[in-house]
Amino acid sequence: MNIDLQTQSTLNSKRTFASFCSLGLAGVFVFSILPLLIGTIASELSLTPIQSGTIISVYYAGYSLIAITSFIWFNRVIWRKSVRIGYFLALLSIVAIIIMNDYQGVLVSMVFLGFSGALFFSISMGIVAKTEKVDQNYAFKMVPEQLVPSIFVIIIPLFVIDKYGLNGLLISVMALYAILLLFANWVPDNKVEIVKIDFKSIVKSTSALTALLGLLISFAGFLGLWGFVEIIAREYNISSDDSSVLLALSLLTSAVAPFLSGLVSERFGRLKPIMFSLFAAIISFTLLFVEASIYSFGAFVLVLIASYFFALPYMFASIAKADITGELSVLSSAALAIGSMLGAYLFGMFMEFLGVNFAYVFSFITIVFGMLLVLKVEKKHC
């Protein structure tokens, strides 16, 4: 299957940059505000913990289904048309939640929100993989993906949810999607010719598959720990006010780190920044040996977030470079989704049955091992 883009310059234009940034944001937005969204839904509909967990699970299931199959459909659909369908599906799903206002309606709608989120994110990742400045574009794309949800979860509870409840939250999400929809016309116009998928070539792309595995493993370790930061803080007797400050700083760090990564991407290549990030991540874990306080725990969390988010765009770019088939780069979205699910479950299991120290060991091993796999691939191709 061949893709005939009008011109290579189209892929590297400012409009295309805006389009894949907006798609990336649309793809991660519900994912990023999921704790706020689920908490508000559970409160409004008086849901049990099991029901709340089921809603989260069906969202991840919908997201993962589209993300895992993205290597099949990405080069075989019209991107612009698919994006418009995705926004229609997302907006319709949110309207359904507002109208039906019950548990069953939320369940069905969250599946389709997962579909649309994975569609947006996979297309954004695939487009960036075809641009000239892959590293820089992956890095700058991550800035709005981290920054906008961070601002949203701080402002909306104060000014919207307190007054208007769940419907106010959902209408706010719809308003953001409506704004992002305006950028759909700037998605590159591609023409497709359907041919049979060469699964043999995909299986032989061991470097890209290895890098994807490294991304999945490292993200499982990172997100597993990140998801439990507030709970761990309580175990260390850190006040809720201090935890809120740490959360705000963490969100800011997750936006600043990839921005800095984009600024230096053309200067140092990929190998050195990933090695630097790996070293910094290892150093961050040594802070756990210091007597527990808001300062030592806060420094650990912030250094780990900074190091991992600084490396993440380079890991995406390593996968794109190693992808000789042009089919596998979009699977980065699947690696993140699967890593999220596995990481949260395994970290929680270790923490509950063996204690927080064993959970830390799980995160340390997976982050280091995963990044080493990506480094191995990058060293082979640099």
C-alpha positions as YAML, in Angstrom:
chain: A
units: angstrom
residues:
- id: 1
  name: MET
  ca: [0.00, 0.00, 0.00]
- id: 2
  name: ASN
  ca: [1.43, 3.35, -1.03]
- id: 3
  name: ILE
  ca: [0.63, 6.75, 0.36]
- id: 4
  name: ASP
  ca: [0.89, 9.64, -2.07]
- id: 5
  name: LEU
  ca: [1.14, 12.87, -0.13]
- id: 6
  name: GLN
  ca: [0.75, 15.99, -2.25]
- id: 7
  name: THR
  ca: [4.24, 17.21, -1.35]
- id: 8
  name: GLN
  ca: [6.80, 16.38, 1.30]
- id: 9
  name: SER
  ca: [6.68, 20.04, 2.28]
- id: 10
  name: THR
  ca: [3.05, 19.56, 3.32]
- id: 11
  name: LEU
  ca: [4.18, 17.17, 6.05]
- id: 12
  name: ASN
  ca: [6.67, 19.72, 7.35]
- id: 13
  name: SER
  ca: [4.39, 22.75, 7.20]
- id: 14
  name: LYS
  ca: [3.18, 24.81, 10.16]
- id: 15
  name: ARG
  ca: [-0.38, 23.68, 9.47]
- id: 16
  name: THR
  ca: [0.60, 20.02, 9.72]
- id: 17
  name: PHE
  ca: [2.49, 20.80, 12.94]
- id: 18
  name: ALA
  ca: [-0.67, 22.39, 14.39]
- id: 19
  name: SER
  ca: [-2.76, 19.44, 13.21]
- id: 20
  name: PHE
  ca: [-0.70, 16.70, 14.83]
- id: 21
  name: CYS
  ca: [-0.33, 18.74, 18.04]
- id: 22
  name: SER
  ca: [-4.12, 19.16, 18.24]
- id: 23
  name: LEU
  ca: [-4.66, 15.47, 17.44]
- id: 24
  name: GLY
  ca: [-2.17, 14.44, 20.11]
- id: 25
  name: LEU
  ca: [-4.00, 16.58, 22.66]
- id: 26
  name: ALA
  ca: [-7.38, 15.18, 21.62]
- id: 27
  name: GLY
  ca: [-5.94, 11.67, 21.86]
- id: 28
  name: VAL
  ca: [-4.63, 11.95, 25.42]
- id: 29
  name: PHE
  ca: [-7.12, 14.41, 26.91]
- id: 30
  name: VAL
  ca: [-9.77, 12.05, 28.34]
- id: 31
  name: PHE
  ca: [-6.95, 9.67, 29.33]
- id: 32
  name: SER
  ca: [-5.22, 12.49, 31.24]
- id: 33
  name: ILE
  ca: [-8.32, 13.75, 33.07]
- id: 34
  name: LEU
  ca: [-9.70, 10.26, 33.73]
- id: 35
  name: PRO
  ca: [-9.34, 10.47, 37.55]
- id: 36
  name: LEU
  ca: [-11.27, 13.76, 37.59]
- id: 37
  name: LEU
  ca: [-13.89, 12.48, 35.11]
- id: 38
  name: ILE
  ca: [-14.46, 9.15, 36.86]
- id: 39
  name: GLY
  ca: [-14.54, 10.79, 40.28]
- id: 40
  name: THR
  ca: [-17.19, 13.26, 39.13]
- id: 41
  name: ILE
  ca: [-19.27, 10.56, 37.41]
- id: 42
  name: ALA
  ca: [-19.06, 8.30, 40.47]
- id: 43
  name: SER
  ca: [-20.15, 11.13, 42.75]
- id: 44
  name: GLU
  ca: [-23.01, 12.25, 40.49]
- id: 45
  name: LEU
  ca: [-24.38, 8.76, 39.80]
- id: 46
  name: SER
  ca: [-23.52, 7.27, 43.24]
- id: 47
  name: LEU
  ca: [-21.42, 4.49, 41.71]
- id: 48
  name: THR
  ca: [-19.64, 1.75, 43.65]
- id: 49
  name: PRO
  ca: [-15.84, 1.32, 43.37]
- id: 50
  name: ILE
  ca: [-16.40, -1.75, 41.18]
- id: 51
  name: GLN
  ca: [-18.63, 0.22, 38.81]
- id: 52
  name: SER
  ca: [-16.07, 3.05, 38.65]
- id: 53
  name: GLY
  ca: [-13.32, 0.53, 37.93]
- id: 54
  name: THR
  ca: [-15.42, -1.06, 35.19]
- id: 55
  name: ILE
  ca: [-15.86, 2.32, 33.49]
- id: 56
  name: ILE
  ca: [-12.09, 2.83, 33.51]
- id: 57
  name: SER
  ca: [-11.56, -0.69, 32.15]
- id: 58
  name: VAL
  ca: [-13.97, -0.32, 29.22]
- id: 59
  name: TYR
  ca: [-12.33, 2.99, 28.27]
- id: 60
  name: TYR
  ca: [-8.90, 1.33, 28.23]
- id: 61
  name: ALA
  ca: [-10.34, -1.63, 26.32]
- id: 62
  name: GLY
  ca: [-11.76, 0.60, 23.59]
- id: 63
  name: TYR
  ca: [-8.56, 2.64, 23.42]
- id: 64
  name: SER
  ca: [-6.34, -0.45, 23.26]
- id: 65
  name: LEU
  ca: [-8.38, -2.14, 20.53]
- id: 66
  name: ILE
  ca: [-7.90, 0.77, 18.12]
- id: 67
  name: ALA
  ca: [-4.30, 1.41, 19.17]
- id: 68
  name: ILE
  ca: [-3.20, -2.23, 18.80]
- id: 69
  name: THR
  ca: [-4.73, -2.51, 15.33]
- id: 70
  name: SER
  ca: [-3.37, 0.89, 14.18]
- id: 71
  name: PHE
  ca: [-0.56, -0.71, 12.15]
- id: 72
  name: ILE
  ca: [-3.25, -2.33, 10.01]
- id: 73
  name: TRP
  ca: [-5.45, 0.69, 9.34]
- id: 74
  name: PHE
  ca: [-3.19, 3.76, 9.60]
- id: 75
  name: ASN
  ca: [-1.81, 3.65, 6.05]
- id: 76
  name: ARG
  ca: [-5.13, 2.40, 4.69]
- id: 77
  name: VAL
  ca: [-7.52, 5.20, 5.64]
- id: 78
  name: ILE
  ca: [-7.92, 8.85, 4.67]
- id: 79
  name: TRP
  ca: [-6.52, 10.60, 7.74]
- id: 80
  name: ARG
  ca: [-8.55, 13.79, 7.47]
- id: 81
  name: LYS
  ca: [-11.85, 11.96, 7.01]
- id: 82
  name: SER
  ca: [-11.02, 9.54, 9.84]
- id: 83
  name: VAL
  ca: [-10.25, 12.43, 12.18]
- id: 84
  name: ARG
  ca: [-13.59, 14.07, 11.46]
- id: 85
  name: ILE
  ca: [-15.40, 10.79, 12.12]
- id: 86
  name: GLY
  ca: [-13.43, 10.51, 15.37]
- id: 87
  name: TYR
  ca: [-14.54, 13.95, 16.58]
- id: 88
  name: PHE
  ca: [-18.15, 13.17, 15.65]
- id: 89
  name: LEU
  ca: [-17.91, 9.92, 17.65]
- id: 90
  name: ALA
  ca: [-16.34, 11.67, 20.66]
- id: 91
  name: LEU
  ca: [-18.89, 14.49, 20.75]
- id: 92
  name: LEU
  ca: [-21.79, 12.07, 20.26]
- id: 93
  name: SER
  ca: [-20.50, 9.90, 23.13]
- id: 94
  name: ILE
  ca: [-20.35, 12.88, 25.51]
- id: 95
  name: VAL
  ca: [-23.85, 14.02, 24.50]
- id: 96
  name: ALA
  ca: [-25.07, 10.46, 25.19]
- id: 97
  name: ILE
  ca: [-23.67, 10.58, 28.73]
- id: 98
  name: ILE
  ca: [-25.43, 13.91, 29.37]
- id: 99
  name: ILE
  ca: [-28.79, 12.72, 27.99]
- id: 100
  name: MET
  ca: [-28.84, 9.17, 29.38]
- id: 101
  name: ASN
  ca: [-27.25, 10.09, 32.73]
- id: 102
  name: ASP
  ca: [-26.99, 6.49, 33.94]
- id: 103
  name: TYR
  ca: [-24.34, 3.82, 34.48]
- id: 104
  name: GLN
  ca: [-25.12, 1.79, 31.33]
- id: 105
  name: GLY
  ca: [-25.00, 4.89, 29.15]
- id: 106
  name: VAL
  ca: [-21.63, 5.88, 30.60]
- id: 107
  name: LEU
  ca: [-20.22, 2.39, 29.98]
- id: 108
  name: VAL
  ca: [-21.13, 2.37, 26.28]
- id: 109
  name: SER
  ca: [-20.04, 5.98, 25.76]
- id: 110
  name: MET
  ca: [-16.64, 5.42, 27.40]
- id: 111
  name: VAL
  ca: [-15.89, 2.58, 24.96]
- id: 112
  name: PHE
  ca: [-16.44, 4.95, 22.03]
- id: 113
  name: LEU
  ca: [-14.46, 7.71, 23.73]
- id: 114
  name: GLY
  ca: [-11.63, 5.17, 23.95]
- id: 115
  name: PHE
  ca: [-12.02, 4.42, 20.23]
- id: 116
  name: SER
  ca: [-11.82, 8.09, 19.27]
- id: 117
  name: GLY
  ca: [-8.91, 8.86, 21.62]
- id: 118
  name: ALA
  ca: [-6.78, 6.05, 20.18]
- id: 119
  name: LEU
  ca: [-7.72, 7.09, 16.64]
- id: 120
  name: PHE
  ca: [-6.54, 10.67, 17.24]
- id: 121
  name: PHE
  ca: [-3.34, 9.70, 19.01]
- id: 122
  name: SER
  ca: [-2.34, 6.95, 16.57]
- id: 123
  name: ILE
  ca: [-2.80, 9.23, 13.55]
- id: 124
  name: SER
  ca: [-0.81, 12.01, 15.24]
- id: 125
  name: MET
  ca: [2.05, 9.61, 16.03]
- id: 126
  name: GLY
  ca: [2.03, 8.20, 12.51]
- id: 127
  name: ILE
  ca: [2.12, 11.63, 10.85]
- id: 128
  name: VAL
  ca: [5.04, 12.79, 13.02]
- id: 129
  name: ALA
  ca: [6.97, 9.63, 12.09]
- id: 130
  name: LYS
  ca: [6.84, 10.76, 8.43]
- id: 131
  name: THR
  ca: [8.14, 14.31, 9.06]
- id: 132
  name: GLU
  ca: [11.75, 15.43, 8.70]
- id: 133
  name: LYS
  ca: [12.34, 16.65, 12.27]
- id: 134
  name: VAL
  ca: [10.95, 13.58, 13.97]
- id: 135
  name: ASP
  ca: [12.63, 14.05, 17.38]
- id: 136
  name: GLN
  ca: [11.75, 17.72, 17.64]
- id: 137
  name: ASN
  ca: [8.17, 17.23, 16.50]
- id: 138
  name: TYR
  ca: [7.55, 14.39, 18.95]
- id: 139
  name: ALA
  ca: [8.94, 16.59, 21.73]
- id: 140
  name: PHE
  ca: [6.95, 19.74, 20.94]
- id: 141
  name: LYS
  ca: [3.80, 17.67, 20.35]
- id: 142
  name: MET
  ca: [4.00, 16.48, 23.95]
- id: 143
  name: VAL
  ca: [3.92, 20.01, 25.40]
- id: 144
  name: PRO
  ca: [0.20, 20.74, 24.80]
- id: 145
  name: GLU
  ca: [-0.59, 17.10, 25.57]
- id: 146
  name: GLN
  ca: [0.74, 17.65, 29.10]
- id: 147
  name: LEU
  ca: [0.06, 21.34, 29.64]
- id: 148
  name: VAL
  ca: [-3.60, 21.67, 28.61]
- id: 149
  name: PRO
  ca: [-4.94, 18.76, 30.73]
- id: 150
  name: SER
  ca: [-2.85, 20.05, 33.65]
- id: 151
  name: ILE
  ca: [-4.49, 23.47, 33.47]
- id: 152
  name: PHE
  ca: [-7.90, 21.86, 32.94]
- id: 153
  name: VAL
  ca: [-7.78, 19.68, 36.08]
- id: 154
  name: ILE
  ca: [-6.78, 22.70, 38.17]
- id: 155
  name: ILE
  ca: [-9.31, 25.23, 36.83]
- id: 156
  name: ILE
  ca: [-12.41, 23.17, 36.01]
- id: 157
  name: PRO
  ca: [-13.02, 21.74, 39.51]
- id: 158
  name: LEU
  ca: [-12.84, 25.26, 40.99]
- id: 159
  name: PHE
  ca: [-14.95, 27.17, 38.47]
- id: 160
  name: VAL
  ca: [-17.16, 24.60, 36.72]
- id: 161
  name: ILE
  ca: [-17.76, 21.37, 38.66]
- id: 162
  name: ASP
  ca: [-18.63, 23.13, 41.93]
- id: 163
  name: LYS
  ca: [-21.38, 25.07, 40.15]
- id: 164
  name: TYR
  ca: [-22.52, 22.86, 37.29]
- id: 165
  name: GLY
  ca: [-21.46, 19.33, 38.27]
- id: 166
  name: LEU
  ca: [-20.89, 16.52, 35.78]
- id: 167
  name: ASN
  ca: [-22.71, 18.24, 32.90]
- id: 168
  name: GLY
  ca: [-20.49, 21.30, 33.29]
- id: 169
  name: LEU
  ca: [-17.40, 19.11, 33.12]
- id: 170
  name: LEU
  ca: [-18.66, 17.25, 30.05]
- id: 171
  name: ILE
  ca: [-19.65, 20.45, 28.23]
- id: 172
  name: SER
  ca: [-16.16, 21.81, 28.95]
- id: 173
  name: VAL
  ca: [-14.64, 18.72, 27.31]
- id: 174
  name: MET
  ca: [-16.99, 19.15, 24.33]
- id: 175
  name: ALA
  ca: [-15.94, 22.78, 24.00]
- id: 176
  name: LEU
  ca: [-12.28, 21.76, 23.83]
- id: 177
  name: TYR
  ca: [-13.03, 19.09, 21.21]
- id: 178
  name: ALA
  ca: [-14.99, 21.64, 19.17]
- id: 179
  name: ILE
  ca: [-11.94, 23.94, 19.16]
- id: 180
  name: LEU
  ca: [-9.60, 21.09, 18.21]
- id: 181
  name: LEU
  ca: [-11.97, 20.05, 15.41]
- id: 182
  name: LEU
  ca: [-11.11, 23.35, 13.67]
- id: 183
  name: PHE
  ca: [-7.61, 21.97, 13.05]
- id: 184
  name: ALA
  ca: [-8.94, 18.87, 11.26]
- id: 185
  name: ASN
  ca: [-8.79, 20.67, 7.91]
- id: 186
  name: TRP
  ca: [-5.02, 20.97, 8.36]
- id: 187
  name: VAL
  ca: [-4.46, 17.22, 8.65]
- id: 188
  name: PRO
  ca: [-2.33, 16.23, 5.59]
- id: 189
  name: ASP
  ca: [-4.33, 15.03, 2.63]
- id: 190
  name: ASN
  ca: [-3.23, 11.47, 1.80]
- id: 191
  name: LYS
  ca: [-4.32, 9.11, -0.97]
- id: 192
  name: VAL
  ca: [-4.31, 5.40, -0.32]
- id: 193
  name: GLU
  ca: [-4.03, 2.29, -2.44]
- id: 194
  name: ILE
  ca: [-4.94, -0.86, -0.55]
- id: 195
  name: VAL
  ca: [-2.59, -3.82, -0.80]
- id: 196
  name: LYS
  ca: [-2.03, -6.90, 1.34]
- id: 197
  name: ILE
  ca: [-0.25, -6.41, 4.67]
- id: 198
  name: ASP
  ca: [3.23, -7.95, 4.64]
- id: 199
  name: PHE
  ca: [3.22, -9.60, 8.05]
- id: 200
  name: LYS
  ca: [6.54, -11.33, 7.33]
- id: 201
  name: SER
  ca: [8.28, -7.97, 6.98]
- id: 202
  name: ILE
  ca: [6.63, -6.74, 10.15]
- id: 203
  name: VAL
  ca: [7.79, -9.79, 12.11]
- id: 204
  name: LYS
  ca: [11.31, -9.31, 10.71]
- id: 205
  name: SER
  ca: [11.39, -5.70, 11.95]
- id: 206
  name: THR
  ca: [13.02, -6.86, 15.16]
- id: 207
  name: SER
  ca: [14.61, -3.50, 15.97]
- id: 208
  name: ALA
  ca: [11.32, -1.58, 15.86]
- id: 209
  name: LEU
  ca: [9.52, -4.32, 17.79]
- id: 210
  name: THR
  ca: [12.30, -4.36, 20.41]
- id: 211
  name: ALA
  ca: [12.10, -0.59, 20.83]
- id: 212
  name: LEU
  ca: [8.30, -0.82, 21.15]
- id: 213
  name: LEU
  ca: [8.70, -3.48, 23.83]
- id: 214
  name: GLY
  ca: [11.20, -1.24, 25.63]
- id: 215
  name: LEU
  ca: [8.73, 1.66, 25.51]
- id: 216
  name: LEU
  ca: [5.91, -0.56, 26.86]
- id: 217
  name: ILE
  ca: [8.02, -1.95, 29.72]
- id: 218
  name: SER
  ca: [9.50, 1.40, 30.77]
- id: 219
  name: PHE
  ca: [6.13, 3.16, 30.63]
- id: 220
  name: ALA
  ca: [4.56, 0.41, 32.74]
- id: 221
  name: GLY
  ca: [7.15, 1.07, 35.45]
- id: 222
  name: PHE
  ca: [6.84, 4.83, 35.22]
- id: 223
  name: LEU
  ca: [3.06, 5.15, 35.05]
- id: 224
  name: GLY
  ca: [2.54, 2.47, 37.69]
- id: 225
  name: LEU
  ca: [4.47, 4.57, 40.17]
- id: 226
  name: TRP
  ca: [3.02, 7.90, 38.97]
- id: 227
  name: GLY
  ca: [-0.53, 6.64, 39.47]
- id: 228
  name: PHE
  ca: [0.17, 5.95, 43.16]
- id: 229
  name: VAL
  ca: [2.11, 9.13, 44.01]
- id: 230
  name: GLU
  ca: [-0.71, 10.65, 46.06]
- id: 231
  name: ILE
  ca: [-1.36, 7.40, 47.96]
- id: 232
  name: ILE
  ca: [2.36, 6.98, 48.73]
- id: 233
  name: ALA
  ca: [2.53, 10.60, 49.87]
- id: 234
  name: ARG
  ca: [-0.20, 9.86, 52.43]
- id: 235
  name: GLU
  ca: [1.78, 6.89, 53.71]
- id: 236
  name: TYR
  ca: [4.71, 9.25, 54.27]
- id: 237
  name: ASN
  ca: [2.38, 11.54, 56.25]
- id: 238
  name: ILE
  ca: [2.71, 14.30, 53.66]
- id: 239
  name: SER
  ca: [-0.18, 16.76, 53.99]
- id: 240
  name: SER
  ca: [-2.85, 17.08, 51.30]
- id: 241
  name: ASP
  ca: [-1.78, 20.69, 50.68]
- id: 242
  name: ASP
  ca: [1.83, 19.61, 50.08]
- id: 243
  name: SER
  ca: [0.60, 16.77, 47.86]
- id: 244
  name: SER
  ca: [-1.41, 19.26, 45.78]
- id: 245
  name: VAL
  ca: [1.67, 21.45, 45.33]
- id: 246
  name: LEU
  ca: [3.71, 18.40, 44.32]
- id: 247
  name: LEU
  ca: [1.04, 17.36, 41.82]
- id: 248
  name: ALA
  ca: [1.00, 20.84, 40.25]
- id: 249
  name: LEU
  ca: [4.80, 20.88, 39.99]
- id: 250
  name: SER
  ca: [4.74, 17.37, 38.52]
- id: 251
  name: LEU
  ca: [2.28, 18.38, 35.81]
- id: 252
  name: LEU
  ca: [4.37, 21.45, 34.99]
- id: 253
  name: THR
  ca: [7.53, 19.34, 34.84]
- id: 254
  name: SER
  ca: [5.89, 16.88, 32.44]
- id: 255
  name: ALA
  ca: [5.28, 19.78, 30.02]
- id: 256
  name: VAL
  ca: [8.63, 21.56, 30.43]
- id: 257
  name: ALA
  ca: [10.80, 18.42, 30.03]
- id: 258
  name: PRO
  ca: [9.71, 17.52, 26.46]
- id: 259
  name: PHE
  ca: [9.90, 21.20, 25.49]
- id: 260
  name: LEU
  ca: [13.56, 21.25, 26.54]
- id: 261
  name: SER
  ca: [14.03, 17.96, 24.73]
- id: 262
  name: GLY
  ca: [12.77, 19.57, 21.52]
- id: 263
  name: LEU
  ca: [15.13, 22.52, 21.90]
- id: 264
  name: VAL
  ca: [18.24, 20.33, 22.05]
- id: 265
  name: SER
  ca: [17.12, 17.48, 19.77]
- id: 266
  name: GLU
  ca: [19.21, 18.55, 16.76]
- id: 267
  name: ARG
  ca: [22.30, 19.12, 18.86]
- id: 268
  name: PHE
  ca: [22.94, 15.83, 20.64]
- id: 269
  name: GLY
  ca: [21.24, 13.14, 18.57]
- id: 270
  name: ARG
  ca: [19.22, 10.50, 20.41]
- id: 271
  name: LEU
  ca: [21.73, 8.24, 22.13]
- id: 272
  name: LYS
  ca: [23.20, 10.78, 24.56]
- id: 273
  name: PRO
  ca: [19.87, 12.27, 25.72]
- id: 274
  name: ILE
  ca: [18.40, 8.81, 26.40]
- id: 275
  name: MET
  ca: [21.56, 7.79, 28.29]
- id: 276
  name: PHE
  ca: [21.43, 11.03, 30.28]
- id: 277
  name: SER
  ca: [17.77, 10.46, 31.12]
- id: 278
  name: LEU
  ca: [18.45, 6.88, 32.18]
- id: 279
  name: PHE
  ca: [21.26, 8.03, 34.47]
- id: 280
  name: ALA
  ca: [19.03, 10.76, 35.95]
- id: 281
  name: ALA
  ca: [16.20, 8.25, 36.52]
- id: 282
  name: ILE
  ca: [18.59, 5.92, 38.35]
- id: 283
  name: ILE
  ca: [19.84, 8.82, 40.47]
- id: 284
  name: SER
  ca: [16.25, 9.77, 41.35]
- id: 285
  name: PHE
  ca: [15.66, 6.39, 43.00]
- id: 286
  name: THR
  ca: [18.62, 6.94, 45.34]
- id: 287
  name: LEU
  ca: [16.61, 9.77, 46.91]
- id: 288
  name: LEU
  ca: [14.31, 7.12, 48.37]
- id: 289
  name: PHE
  ca: [17.11, 6.15, 50.76]
- id: 290
  name: VAL
  ca: [16.94, 9.62, 52.32]
- id: 291
  name: GLU
  ca: [14.63, 10.06, 55.32]
- id: 292
  name: ALA
  ca: [11.09, 10.44, 53.99]
- id: 293
  name: SER
  ca: [9.83, 14.03, 53.78]
- id: 294
  name: ILE
  ca: [8.03, 16.25, 51.30]
- id: 295
  name: TYR
  ca: [11.45, 17.42, 50.08]
- id: 296
  name: SER
  ca: [13.10, 14.04, 49.50]
- id: 297
  name: PHE
  ca: [9.93, 12.42, 48.08]
- id: 298
  name: GLY
  ca: [9.14, 15.52, 46.01]
- id: 299
  name: ALA
  ca: [12.67, 15.61, 44.60]
- id: 300
  name: PHE
  ca: [12.41, 11.91, 43.70]
- id: 301
  name: VAL
  ca: [9.10, 12.37, 41.87]
- id: 302
  name: LEU
  ca: [10.14, 15.54, 40.01]
- id: 303
  name: VAL
  ca: [13.56, 14.23, 38.90]
- id: 304
  name: LEU
  ca: [12.01, 10.96, 37.71]
- id: 305
  name: ILE
  ca: [9.26, 12.78, 35.77]
- id: 306
  name: ALA
  ca: [11.75, 15.22, 34.25]
- id: 307
  name: SER
  ca: [14.14, 12.45, 33.17]
- id: 308
  name: TYR
  ca: [11.44, 10.19, 31.72]
- id: 309
  name: PHE
  ca: [9.53, 12.88, 29.84]
- id: 310
  name: PHE
  ca: [12.80, 14.28, 28.51]
- id: 311
  name: ALA
  ca: [13.61, 10.84, 27.06]
- id: 312
  name: LEU
  ca: [10.14, 9.95, 25.79]
- id: 313
  name: PRO
  ca: [10.26, 11.92, 22.48]
- id: 314
  name: TYR
  ca: [13.62, 10.31, 21.67]
- id: 315
  name: MET
  ca: [12.19, 6.86, 22.34]
- id: 316
  name: PHE
  ca: [9.30, 7.60, 19.96]
- id: 317
  name: ALA
  ca: [11.81, 8.77, 17.35]
- id: 318
  name: SER
  ca: [13.98, 5.66, 17.81]
- id: 319
  name: ILE
  ca: [10.96, 3.50, 17.04]
- id: 320
  name: ALA
  ca: [10.16, 5.57, 13.94]
- id: 321
  name: LYS
  ca: [13.74, 5.33, 12.69]
- id: 322
  name: ALA
  ca: [13.92, 1.57, 13.24]
- id: 323
  name: ASP
  ca: [10.57, 0.99, 11.51]
- id: 324
  name: ILE
  ca: [11.61, -0.22, 8.06]
- id: 325
  name: THR
  ca: [8.04, -1.17, 7.14]
- id: 326
  name: GLY
  ca: [6.41, 2.21, 7.82]
- id: 327
  name: GLU
  ca: [3.65, 0.27, 9.63]
- id: 328
  name: LEU
  ca: [4.88, 0.03, 13.22]
- id: 329
  name: SER
  ca: [5.51, 3.61, 14.40]
- id: 330
  name: VAL
  ca: [1.83, 4.11, 15.19]
- id: 331
  name: LEU
  ca: [2.01, 1.21, 17.66]
- id: 332
  name: SER
  ca: [3.69, 3.57, 20.13]
- id: 333
  name: SER
  ca: [0.16, 4.50, 21.18]
- id: 334
  name: ALA
  ca: [-0.60, 0.82, 21.85]
- id: 335
  name: ALA
  ca: [2.62, 0.42, 23.86]
- id: 336
  name: LEU
  ca: [1.62, 3.36, 26.07]
- id: 337
  name: ALA
  ca: [-1.94, 2.05, 26.55]
- id: 338
  name: ILE
  ca: [-0.87, -1.49, 27.42]
- id: 339
  name: GLY
  ca: [1.96, -0.20, 29.61]
- id: 340
  name: SER
  ca: [-0.52, 1.98, 31.50]
- id: 341
  name: MET
  ca: [-2.83, -0.94, 32.25]
- id: 342
  name: LEU
  ca: [-0.08, -3.38, 33.23]
- id: 343
  name: GLY
  ca: [1.88, -0.82, 35.23]
- id: 344
  name: ALA
  ca: [-1.02, 0.34, 37.37]
- id: 345
  name: TYR
  ca: [-2.12, -3.23, 38.11]
- id: 346
  name: LEU
  ca: [1.34, -4.63, 38.88]
- id: 347
  name: PHE
  ca: [2.51, -1.67, 40.98]
- id: 348
  name: GLY
  ca: [-0.70, -1.83, 43.01]
- id: 349
  name: MET
  ca: [-0.34, -5.58, 43.46]
- id: 350
  name: PHE
  ca: [3.27, -5.29, 44.66]
- id: 351
  name: MET
  ca: [2.36, -2.42, 46.97]
- id: 352
  name: GLU
  ca: [-0.58, -4.26, 48.53]
- id: 353
  name: PHE
  ca: [1.02, -7.66, 49.06]
- id: 354
  name: LEU
  ca: [4.74, -6.91, 49.45]
- id: 355
  name: GLY
  ca: [4.89, -3.24, 50.45]
- id: 356
  name: VAL
  ca: [5.86, 0.01, 48.78]
- id: 357
  name: ASN
  ca: [9.59, -0.83, 48.64]
- id: 358
  name: PHE
  ca: [8.97, -3.85, 46.43]
- id: 359
  name: ALA
  ca: [6.74, -1.68, 44.25]
- id: 360
  name: TYR
  ca: [9.63, 0.77, 43.90]
- id: 361
  name: VAL
  ca: [11.89, -2.11, 42.85]
- id: 362
  name: PHE
  ca: [9.35, -3.10, 40.19]
- id: 363
  name: SER
  ca: [9.33, 0.44, 38.79]
- id: 364
  name: PHE
  ca: [13.11, 0.76, 38.92]
- id: 365
  name: ILE
  ca: [13.73, -2.53, 37.09]
- id: 366
  name: THR
  ca: [11.10, -1.93, 34.40]
- id: 367
  name: ILE
  ca: [12.11, 1.70, 33.73]
- id: 368
  name: VAL
  ca: [15.82, 0.84, 33.49]
- id: 369
  name: PHE
  ca: [15.35, -2.37, 31.49]
- id: 370
  name: GLY
  ca: [12.88, -0.76, 29.08]
- id: 371
  name: MET
  ca: [15.12, 2.24, 28.40]
- id: 372
  name: LEU
  ca: [18.12, -0.06, 27.92]
- id: 373
  name: LEU
  ca: [16.20, -1.94, 25.22]
- id: 374
  name: VAL
  ca: [15.53, 1.34, 23.37]
- id: 375
  name: LEU
  ca: [19.18, 2.35, 23.82]
- id: 376
  name: LYS
  ca: [20.27, -0.97, 22.30]
- id: 377
  name: VAL
  ca: [18.14, -0.31, 19.23]
- id: 378
  name: GLU
  ca: [19.28, 3.30, 18.94]
- id: 379
  name: LYS
  ca: [22.94, 2.31, 19.25]
- id: 380
  name: LYS
  ca: [22.45, -0.19, 16.43]
- id: 381
  name: HIS
  ca: [20.93, 2.42, 14.09]
- id: 382
  name: CYS
  ca: [22.83, 5.57, 15.02]
...
